[in-house]
mmCIF file of C-alpha atoms in Angstrom:
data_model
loop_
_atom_site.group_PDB
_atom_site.id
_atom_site.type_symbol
_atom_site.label_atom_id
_atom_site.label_comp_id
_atom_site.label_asym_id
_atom_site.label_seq_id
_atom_site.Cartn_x
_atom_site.Cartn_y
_atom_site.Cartn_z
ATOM 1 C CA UNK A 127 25.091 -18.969 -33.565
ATOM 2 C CA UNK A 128 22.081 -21.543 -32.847
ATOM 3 C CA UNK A 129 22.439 -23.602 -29.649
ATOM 4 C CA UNK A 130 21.233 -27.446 -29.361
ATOM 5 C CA UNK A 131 20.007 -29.311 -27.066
ATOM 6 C CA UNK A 132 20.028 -32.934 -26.997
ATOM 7 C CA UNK A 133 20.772 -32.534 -30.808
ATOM 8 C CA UNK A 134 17.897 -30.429 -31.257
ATOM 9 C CA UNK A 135 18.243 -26.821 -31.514
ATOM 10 C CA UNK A 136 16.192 -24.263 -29.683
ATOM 11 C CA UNK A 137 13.820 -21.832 -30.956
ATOM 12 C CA UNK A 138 15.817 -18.308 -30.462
ATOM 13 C CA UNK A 139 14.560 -16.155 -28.082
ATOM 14 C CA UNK A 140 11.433 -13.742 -27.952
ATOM 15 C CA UNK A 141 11.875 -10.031 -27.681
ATOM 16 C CA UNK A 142 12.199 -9.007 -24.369
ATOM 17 C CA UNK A 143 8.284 -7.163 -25.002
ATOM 18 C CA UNK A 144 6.418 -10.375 -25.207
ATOM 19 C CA UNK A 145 5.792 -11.762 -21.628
ATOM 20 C CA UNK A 146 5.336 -15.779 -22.691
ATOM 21 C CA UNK A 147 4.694 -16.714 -19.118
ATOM 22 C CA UNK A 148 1.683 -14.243 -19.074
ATOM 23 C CA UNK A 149 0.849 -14.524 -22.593
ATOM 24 C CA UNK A 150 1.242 -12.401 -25.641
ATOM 25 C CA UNK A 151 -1.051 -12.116 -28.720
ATOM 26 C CA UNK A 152 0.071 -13.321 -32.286
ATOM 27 C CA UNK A 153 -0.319 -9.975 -33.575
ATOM 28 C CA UNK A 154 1.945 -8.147 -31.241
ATOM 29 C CA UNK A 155 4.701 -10.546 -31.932
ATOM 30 C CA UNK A 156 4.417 -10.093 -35.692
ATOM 31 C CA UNK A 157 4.734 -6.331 -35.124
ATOM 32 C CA UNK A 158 8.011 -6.805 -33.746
ATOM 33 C CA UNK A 159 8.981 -8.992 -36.801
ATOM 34 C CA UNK A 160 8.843 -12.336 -34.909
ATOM 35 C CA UNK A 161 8.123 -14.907 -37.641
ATOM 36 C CA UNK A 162 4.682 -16.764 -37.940
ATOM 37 C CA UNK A 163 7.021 -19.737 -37.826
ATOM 38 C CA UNK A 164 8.945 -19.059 -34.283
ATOM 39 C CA UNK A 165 5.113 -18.835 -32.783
ATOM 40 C CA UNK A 166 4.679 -22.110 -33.506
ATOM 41 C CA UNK A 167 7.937 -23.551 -31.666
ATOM 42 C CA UNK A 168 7.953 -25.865 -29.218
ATOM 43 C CA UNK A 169 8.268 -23.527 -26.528
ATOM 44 C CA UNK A 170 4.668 -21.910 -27.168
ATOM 45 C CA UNK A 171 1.047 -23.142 -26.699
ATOM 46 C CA UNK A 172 -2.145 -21.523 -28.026
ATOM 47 C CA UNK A 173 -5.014 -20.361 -25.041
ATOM 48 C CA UNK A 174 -7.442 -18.593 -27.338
ATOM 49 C CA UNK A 175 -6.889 -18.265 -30.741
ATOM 50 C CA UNK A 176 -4.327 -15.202 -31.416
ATOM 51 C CA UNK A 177 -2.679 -15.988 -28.138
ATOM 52 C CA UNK A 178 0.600 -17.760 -27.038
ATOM 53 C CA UNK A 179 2.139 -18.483 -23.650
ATOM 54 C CA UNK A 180 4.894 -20.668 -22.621
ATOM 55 C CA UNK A 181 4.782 -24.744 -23.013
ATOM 56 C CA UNK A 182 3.545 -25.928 -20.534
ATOM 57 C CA UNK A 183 0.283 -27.764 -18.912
ATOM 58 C CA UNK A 184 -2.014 -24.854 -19.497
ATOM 59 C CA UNK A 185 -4.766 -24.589 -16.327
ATOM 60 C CA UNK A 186 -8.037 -22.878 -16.846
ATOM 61 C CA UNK A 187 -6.522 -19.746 -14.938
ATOM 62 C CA UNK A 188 -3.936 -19.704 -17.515
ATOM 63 C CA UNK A 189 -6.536 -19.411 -19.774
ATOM 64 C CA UNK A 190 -8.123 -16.697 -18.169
ATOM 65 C CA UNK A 191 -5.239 -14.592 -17.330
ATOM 66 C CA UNK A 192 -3.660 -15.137 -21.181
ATOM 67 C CA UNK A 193 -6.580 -13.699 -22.548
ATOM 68 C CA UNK A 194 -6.248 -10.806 -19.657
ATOM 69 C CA UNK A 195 -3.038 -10.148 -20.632
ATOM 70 C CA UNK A 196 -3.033 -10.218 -24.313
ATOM 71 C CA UNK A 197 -6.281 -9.244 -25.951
ATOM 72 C CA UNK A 198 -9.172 -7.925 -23.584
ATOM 73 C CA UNK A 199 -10.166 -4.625 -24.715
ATOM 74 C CA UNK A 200 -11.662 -1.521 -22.828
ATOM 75 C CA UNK A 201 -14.754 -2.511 -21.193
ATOM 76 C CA UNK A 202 -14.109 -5.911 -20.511
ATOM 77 C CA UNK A 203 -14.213 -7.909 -17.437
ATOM 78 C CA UNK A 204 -13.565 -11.635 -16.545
ATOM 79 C CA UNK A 205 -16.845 -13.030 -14.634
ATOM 80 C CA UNK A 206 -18.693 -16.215 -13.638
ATOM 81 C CA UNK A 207 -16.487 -18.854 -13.235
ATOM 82 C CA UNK A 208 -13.416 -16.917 -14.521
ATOM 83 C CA UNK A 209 -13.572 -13.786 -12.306
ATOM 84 C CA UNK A 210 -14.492 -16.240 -9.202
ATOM 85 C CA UNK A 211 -11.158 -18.463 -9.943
ATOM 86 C CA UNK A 212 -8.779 -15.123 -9.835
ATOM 87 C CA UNK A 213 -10.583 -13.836 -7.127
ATOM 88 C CA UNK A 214 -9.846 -17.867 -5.141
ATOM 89 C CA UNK A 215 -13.338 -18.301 -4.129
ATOM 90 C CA UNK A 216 -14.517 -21.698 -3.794
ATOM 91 C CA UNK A 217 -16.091 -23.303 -6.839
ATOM 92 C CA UNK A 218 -17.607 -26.710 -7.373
ATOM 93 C CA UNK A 219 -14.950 -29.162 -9.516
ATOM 94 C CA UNK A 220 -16.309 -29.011 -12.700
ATOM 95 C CA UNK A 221 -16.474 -25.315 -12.519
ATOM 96 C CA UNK A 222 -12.835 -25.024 -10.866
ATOM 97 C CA UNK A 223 -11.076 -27.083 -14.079
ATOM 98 C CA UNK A 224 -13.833 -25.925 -16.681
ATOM 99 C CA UNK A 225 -11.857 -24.886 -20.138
ATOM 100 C CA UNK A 226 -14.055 -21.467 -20.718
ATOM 101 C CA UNK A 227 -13.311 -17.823 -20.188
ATOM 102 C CA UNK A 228 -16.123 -15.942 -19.117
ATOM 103 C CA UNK A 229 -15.966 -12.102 -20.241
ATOM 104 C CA UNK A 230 -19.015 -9.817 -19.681
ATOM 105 C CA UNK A 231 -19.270 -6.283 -21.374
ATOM 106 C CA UNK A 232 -22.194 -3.386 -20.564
ATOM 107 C CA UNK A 233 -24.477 -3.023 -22.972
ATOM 108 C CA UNK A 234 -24.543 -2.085 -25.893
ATOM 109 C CA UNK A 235 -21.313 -3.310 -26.282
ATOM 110 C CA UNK A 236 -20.327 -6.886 -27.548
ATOM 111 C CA UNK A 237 -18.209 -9.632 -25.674
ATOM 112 C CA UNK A 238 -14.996 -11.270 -27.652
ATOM 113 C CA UNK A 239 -15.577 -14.519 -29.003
ATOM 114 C CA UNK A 240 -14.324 -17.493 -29.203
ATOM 115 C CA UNK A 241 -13.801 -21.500 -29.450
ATOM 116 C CA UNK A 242 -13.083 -21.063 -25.529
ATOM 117 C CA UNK A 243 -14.587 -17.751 -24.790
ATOM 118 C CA UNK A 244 -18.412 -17.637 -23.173
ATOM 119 C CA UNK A 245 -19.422 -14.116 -23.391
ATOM 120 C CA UNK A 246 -22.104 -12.018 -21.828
ATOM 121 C CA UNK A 247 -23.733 -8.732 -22.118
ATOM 122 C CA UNK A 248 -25.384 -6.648 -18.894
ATOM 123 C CA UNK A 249 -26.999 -3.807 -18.689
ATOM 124 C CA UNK A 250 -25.503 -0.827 -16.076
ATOM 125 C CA UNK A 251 -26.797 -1.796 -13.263
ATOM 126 C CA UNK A 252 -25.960 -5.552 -13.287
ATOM 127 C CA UNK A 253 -21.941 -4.349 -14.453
ATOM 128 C CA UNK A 254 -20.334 -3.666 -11.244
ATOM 129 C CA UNK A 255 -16.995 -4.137 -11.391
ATOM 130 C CA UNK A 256 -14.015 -4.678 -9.150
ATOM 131 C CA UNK A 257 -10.660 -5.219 -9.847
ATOM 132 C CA UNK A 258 -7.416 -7.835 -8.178
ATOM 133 C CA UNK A 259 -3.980 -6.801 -8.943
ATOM 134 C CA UNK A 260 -4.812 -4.922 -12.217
ATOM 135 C CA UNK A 261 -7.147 -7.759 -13.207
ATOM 136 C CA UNK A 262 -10.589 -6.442 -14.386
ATOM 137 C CA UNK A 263 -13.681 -8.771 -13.038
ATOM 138 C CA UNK A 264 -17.140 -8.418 -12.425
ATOM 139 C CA UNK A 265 -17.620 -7.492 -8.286
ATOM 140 C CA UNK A 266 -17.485 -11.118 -6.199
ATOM 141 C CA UNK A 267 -21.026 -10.365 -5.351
ATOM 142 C CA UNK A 268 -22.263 -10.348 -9.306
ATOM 143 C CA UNK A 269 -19.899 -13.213 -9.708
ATOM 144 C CA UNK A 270 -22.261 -14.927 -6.970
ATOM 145 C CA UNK A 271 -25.124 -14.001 -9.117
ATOM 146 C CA UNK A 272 -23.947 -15.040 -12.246
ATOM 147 C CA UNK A 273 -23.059 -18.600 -11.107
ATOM 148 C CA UNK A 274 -26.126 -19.099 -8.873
ATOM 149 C CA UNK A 275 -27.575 -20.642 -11.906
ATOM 150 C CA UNK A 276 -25.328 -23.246 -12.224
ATOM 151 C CA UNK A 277 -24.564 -23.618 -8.168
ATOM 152 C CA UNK A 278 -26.107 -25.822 -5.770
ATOM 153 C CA UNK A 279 -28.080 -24.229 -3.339
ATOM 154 C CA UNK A 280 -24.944 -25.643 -0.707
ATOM 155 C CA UNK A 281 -22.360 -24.922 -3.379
ATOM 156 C CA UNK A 282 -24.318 -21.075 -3.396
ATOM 157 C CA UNK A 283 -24.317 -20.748 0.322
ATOM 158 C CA UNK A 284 -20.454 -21.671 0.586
ATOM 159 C CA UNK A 285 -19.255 -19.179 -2.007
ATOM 160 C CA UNK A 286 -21.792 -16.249 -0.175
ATOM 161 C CA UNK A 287 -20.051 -17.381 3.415
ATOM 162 C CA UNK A 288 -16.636 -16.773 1.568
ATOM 163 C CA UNK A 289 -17.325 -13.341 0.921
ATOM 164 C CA UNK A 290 -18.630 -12.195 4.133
ATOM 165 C CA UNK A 291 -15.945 -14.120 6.223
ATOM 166 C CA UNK A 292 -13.241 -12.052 7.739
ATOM 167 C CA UNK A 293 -10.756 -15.390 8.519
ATOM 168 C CA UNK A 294 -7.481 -14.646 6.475
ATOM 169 C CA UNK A 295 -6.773 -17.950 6.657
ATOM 170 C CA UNK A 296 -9.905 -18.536 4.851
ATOM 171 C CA UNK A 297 -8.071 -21.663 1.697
ATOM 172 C CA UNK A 298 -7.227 -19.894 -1.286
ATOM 173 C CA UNK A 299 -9.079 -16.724 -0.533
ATOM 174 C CA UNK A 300 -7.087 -13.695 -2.319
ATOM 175 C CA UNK A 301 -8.928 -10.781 -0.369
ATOM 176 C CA UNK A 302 -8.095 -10.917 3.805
ATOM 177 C CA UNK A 303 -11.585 -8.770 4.489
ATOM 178 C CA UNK A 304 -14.870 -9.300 3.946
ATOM 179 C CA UNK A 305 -15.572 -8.640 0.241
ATOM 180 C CA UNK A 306 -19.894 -7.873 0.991
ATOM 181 C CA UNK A 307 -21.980 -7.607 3.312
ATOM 182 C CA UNK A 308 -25.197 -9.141 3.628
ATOM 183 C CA UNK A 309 -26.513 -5.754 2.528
ATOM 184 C CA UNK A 310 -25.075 -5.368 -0.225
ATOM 185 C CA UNK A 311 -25.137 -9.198 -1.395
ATOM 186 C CA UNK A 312 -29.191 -8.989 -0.665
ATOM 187 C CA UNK A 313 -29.036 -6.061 -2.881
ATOM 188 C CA UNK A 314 -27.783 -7.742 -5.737
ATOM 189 C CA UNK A 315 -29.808 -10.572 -5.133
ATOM 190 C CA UNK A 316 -32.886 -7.945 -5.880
ATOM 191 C CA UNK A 317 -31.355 -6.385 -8.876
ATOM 192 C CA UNK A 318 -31.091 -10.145 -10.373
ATOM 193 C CA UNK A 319 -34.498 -10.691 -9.754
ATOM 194 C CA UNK A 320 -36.099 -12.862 -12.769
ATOM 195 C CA UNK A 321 -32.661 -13.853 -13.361
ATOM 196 C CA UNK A 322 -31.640 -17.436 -13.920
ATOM 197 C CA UNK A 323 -31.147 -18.993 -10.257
ATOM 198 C CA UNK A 324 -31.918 -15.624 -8.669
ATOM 199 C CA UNK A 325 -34.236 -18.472 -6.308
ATOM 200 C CA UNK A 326 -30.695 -19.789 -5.505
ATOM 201 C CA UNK A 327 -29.259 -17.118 -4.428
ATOM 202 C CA UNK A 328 -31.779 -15.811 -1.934
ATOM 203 C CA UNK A 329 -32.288 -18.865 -0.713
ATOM 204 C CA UNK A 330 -28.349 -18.954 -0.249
ATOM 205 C CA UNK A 331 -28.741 -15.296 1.328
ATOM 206 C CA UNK A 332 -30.792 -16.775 3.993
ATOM 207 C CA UNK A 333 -28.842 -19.532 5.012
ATOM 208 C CA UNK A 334 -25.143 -17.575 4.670
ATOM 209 C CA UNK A 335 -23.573 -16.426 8.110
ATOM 210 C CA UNK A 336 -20.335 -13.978 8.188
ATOM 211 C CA UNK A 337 -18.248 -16.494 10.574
ATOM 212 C CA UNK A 338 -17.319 -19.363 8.695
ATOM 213 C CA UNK A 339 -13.170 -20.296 8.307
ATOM 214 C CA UNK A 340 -13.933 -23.039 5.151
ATOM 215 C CA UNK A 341 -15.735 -24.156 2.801
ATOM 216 C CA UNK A 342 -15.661 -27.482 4.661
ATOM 217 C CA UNK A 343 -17.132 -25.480 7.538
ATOM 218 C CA UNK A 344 -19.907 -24.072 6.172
ATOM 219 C CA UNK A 345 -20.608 -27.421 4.550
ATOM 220 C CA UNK A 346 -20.492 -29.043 8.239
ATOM 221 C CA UNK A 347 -22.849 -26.659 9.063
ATOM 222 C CA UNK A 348 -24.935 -26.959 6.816
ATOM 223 C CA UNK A 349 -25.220 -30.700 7.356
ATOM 224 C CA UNK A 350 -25.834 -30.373 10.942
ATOM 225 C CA UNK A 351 -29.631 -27.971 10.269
ATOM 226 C CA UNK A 352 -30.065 -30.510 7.234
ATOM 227 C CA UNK A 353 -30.238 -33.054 9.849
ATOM 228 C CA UNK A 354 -33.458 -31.472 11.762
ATOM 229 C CA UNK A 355 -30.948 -29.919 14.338
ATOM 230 C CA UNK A 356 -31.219 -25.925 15.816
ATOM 231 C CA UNK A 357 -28.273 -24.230 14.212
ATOM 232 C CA UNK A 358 -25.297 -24.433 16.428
ATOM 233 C CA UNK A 359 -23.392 -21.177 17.249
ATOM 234 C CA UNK A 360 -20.365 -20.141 15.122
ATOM 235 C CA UNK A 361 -16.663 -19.846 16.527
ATOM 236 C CA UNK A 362 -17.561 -19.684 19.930
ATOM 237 C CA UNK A 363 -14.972 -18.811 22.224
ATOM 238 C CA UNK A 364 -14.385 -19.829 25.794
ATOM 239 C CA UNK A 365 -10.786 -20.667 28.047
ATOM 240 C CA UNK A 366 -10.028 -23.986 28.584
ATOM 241 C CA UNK A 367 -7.946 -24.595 31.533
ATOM 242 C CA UNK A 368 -3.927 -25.204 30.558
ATOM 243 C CA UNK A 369 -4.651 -23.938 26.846
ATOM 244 C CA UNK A 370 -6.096 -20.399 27.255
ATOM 245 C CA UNK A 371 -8.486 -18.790 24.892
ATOM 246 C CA UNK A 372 -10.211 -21.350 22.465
ATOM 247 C CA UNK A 373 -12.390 -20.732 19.414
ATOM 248 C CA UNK A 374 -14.854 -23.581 18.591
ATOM 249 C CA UNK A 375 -16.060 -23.841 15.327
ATOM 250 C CA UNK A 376 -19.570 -24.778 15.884
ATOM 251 C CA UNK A 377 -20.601 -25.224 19.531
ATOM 252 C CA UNK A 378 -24.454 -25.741 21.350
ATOM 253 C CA UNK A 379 -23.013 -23.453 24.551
ATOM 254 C CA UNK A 380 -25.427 -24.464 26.692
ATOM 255 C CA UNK A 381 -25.287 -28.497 26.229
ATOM 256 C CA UNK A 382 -21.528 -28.028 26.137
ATOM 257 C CA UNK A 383 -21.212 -29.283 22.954
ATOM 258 C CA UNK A 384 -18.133 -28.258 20.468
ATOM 259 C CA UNK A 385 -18.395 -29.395 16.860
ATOM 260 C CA UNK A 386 -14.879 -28.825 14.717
ATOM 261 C CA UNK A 387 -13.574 -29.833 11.053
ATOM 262 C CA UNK A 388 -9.992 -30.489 11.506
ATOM 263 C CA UNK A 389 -8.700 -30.046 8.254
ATOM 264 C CA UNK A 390 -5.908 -31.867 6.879
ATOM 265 C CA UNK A 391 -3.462 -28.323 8.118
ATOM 266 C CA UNK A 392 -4.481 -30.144 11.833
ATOM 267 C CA UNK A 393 -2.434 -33.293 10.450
ATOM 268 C CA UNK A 394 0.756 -31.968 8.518
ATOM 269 C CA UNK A 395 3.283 -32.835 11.374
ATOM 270 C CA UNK A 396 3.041 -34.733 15.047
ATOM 271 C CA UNK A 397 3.202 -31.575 16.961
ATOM 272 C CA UNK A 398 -0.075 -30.165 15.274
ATOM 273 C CA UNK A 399 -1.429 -32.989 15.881
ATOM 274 C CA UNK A 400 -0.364 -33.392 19.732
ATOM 275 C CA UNK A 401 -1.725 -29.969 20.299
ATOM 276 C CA UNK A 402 -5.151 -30.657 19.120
ATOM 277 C CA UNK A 403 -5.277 -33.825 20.641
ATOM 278 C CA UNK A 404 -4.502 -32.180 24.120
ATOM 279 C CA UNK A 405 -6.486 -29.219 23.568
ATOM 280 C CA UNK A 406 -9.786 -31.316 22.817
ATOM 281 C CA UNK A 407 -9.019 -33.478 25.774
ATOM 282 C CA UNK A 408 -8.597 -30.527 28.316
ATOM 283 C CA UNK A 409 -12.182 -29.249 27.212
ATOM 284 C CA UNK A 410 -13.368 -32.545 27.785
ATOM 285 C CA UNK A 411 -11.973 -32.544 31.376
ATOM 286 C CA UNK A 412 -13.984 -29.206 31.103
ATOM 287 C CA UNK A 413 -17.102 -30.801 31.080
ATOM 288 C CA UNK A 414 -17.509 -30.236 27.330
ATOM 289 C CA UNK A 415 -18.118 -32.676 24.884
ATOM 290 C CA UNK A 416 -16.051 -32.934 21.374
ATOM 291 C CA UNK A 417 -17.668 -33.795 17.953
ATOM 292 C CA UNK A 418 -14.583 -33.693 15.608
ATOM 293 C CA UNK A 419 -14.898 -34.267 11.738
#
């Protein structure tokens, strides 16, 4: 019996094997004696070529994950841009909504390829790998050292902050602990040596600090030494009379001085927004002074 919809009637359903929401490659689908035809429904879109997933707006992490989930063989890994987006670590725009999947093998070994596919080859001891929730990438801190090239050197310093931050509140962060150190993120940065924007990155290196809560933040402070200023201390903490314990996000302690990026979190409902308001003015009473952005 075929069922309708609005007069129309809809494609019959996959086998329960092929995962459309995650994607599912042409060729496994014809193995179970789906018809070249039913792939082409209006229920399916093509990522890469060989791969369906359900209609829908497809998103460059669909694009990614498709190609995760339906055709990347032994030995390779998502990286640059594609590894940094599963892992949530902050990317510029153009690099967050790119169309490209980024897949890096070890030498000798070849890369897939593609219309949509950028592919890269490394020798052993450039391939360090991690892995999220059965997700094979490149380790954040190659990631870091792949993209350098293609980072500002602000853009650089606010993904190398996101790795060595411990916040688990850090936005869209998928790891709640620090992913590197600065040890082992400087030690990267010398096995890259020579490397396309390997000057980035150690320049980032020298400018990243382990505290920050944001992007935003580390952009802030950034700004600030820019601007000809001494670097202002990281989440300071100190008790404000009436509200306890306080952390600051930048502060100069001994001008009294406290520097915060209220995010837009600060602003979602009045009572947020009443407690900030009579925090900051209880460590004015304090004797400090507020810079709020």
């Amino acid at each position: 019996m075929r069922v309708y919809l609005h007069g129309m009637p809809l494609p019959r359903p996959l086998p329960d094997d092929l995962t459309s929401d995650e994607g599912f490659s042409v060729s496994a689908a014809m193995a179970l004696n789906v018809p070249r035809k039913r792939l082409e429904a209006s229920d399916l879109v093509a990522t890469h070529h060989g791969i369906r997933v359900s209609a829908r707006s497809v998103a460059p992490r669909d694009l990614d994950l498709s190609l995760v989930r339906a055709r990347l063989g032994p030995g390779q890994v998502l990286a640059e841009a594609s590894g940094a987006r599963c892992w949530g670590l902050p990317l510029p725009w153009k690099l967050e909504v790119e169309m490209i999947t980024h897949v890096a093998v070890e030498q000798p070994a070849h890369p897939p390829t593609g219309k949509l596919i950028r592919g890269y080859r490394l020798d052993s001891k450039r391939f360090v790998l991690a892995g999220l929730l059965g997700i094979p990438t490149l380790a954040p801190a190659t990631l870091l050292a792949q993209l350098a090239a293609r980072l500002t050197l602000t853009q650089a310093v606010v993904f190398a902050d996101a790795l060595r931050t411990s916040f688990e509140h850090y936005p869209g962060r998928s790891q709640l602990v620090p992913m590197h150190t600065l040890e082992e993120l400087t030690m990267t940065a010398r096995q890259w040596k020579g490397r396309p924007g390997a000057t980035t990155l150690r320049s980032a290196l020298e400018l990243s600090r382990s505290g920050s809560e944001s992007p935003k933040e580390t952009q802030l402070r950034l700004l600030i030494i820019g601007a000809g200023f001494s670097e202002p201390v990281m989440q300071h903490s100190l008790s404000v009379p009436g509200h306890g314990k306080a952390r600051i996000d930048l502060a100069y302690v001994r001008e009294k001085i406290a520097i915060e990026f209220e995010g837009e979190g600060h602003f979602k409902g009045a009572a947020s927004a009443r407690r900030d308001l009579a925090r900051t003015e209880a460590l004015q009473r304090a004797g400090g002074r507020n810079a709020g952005q």
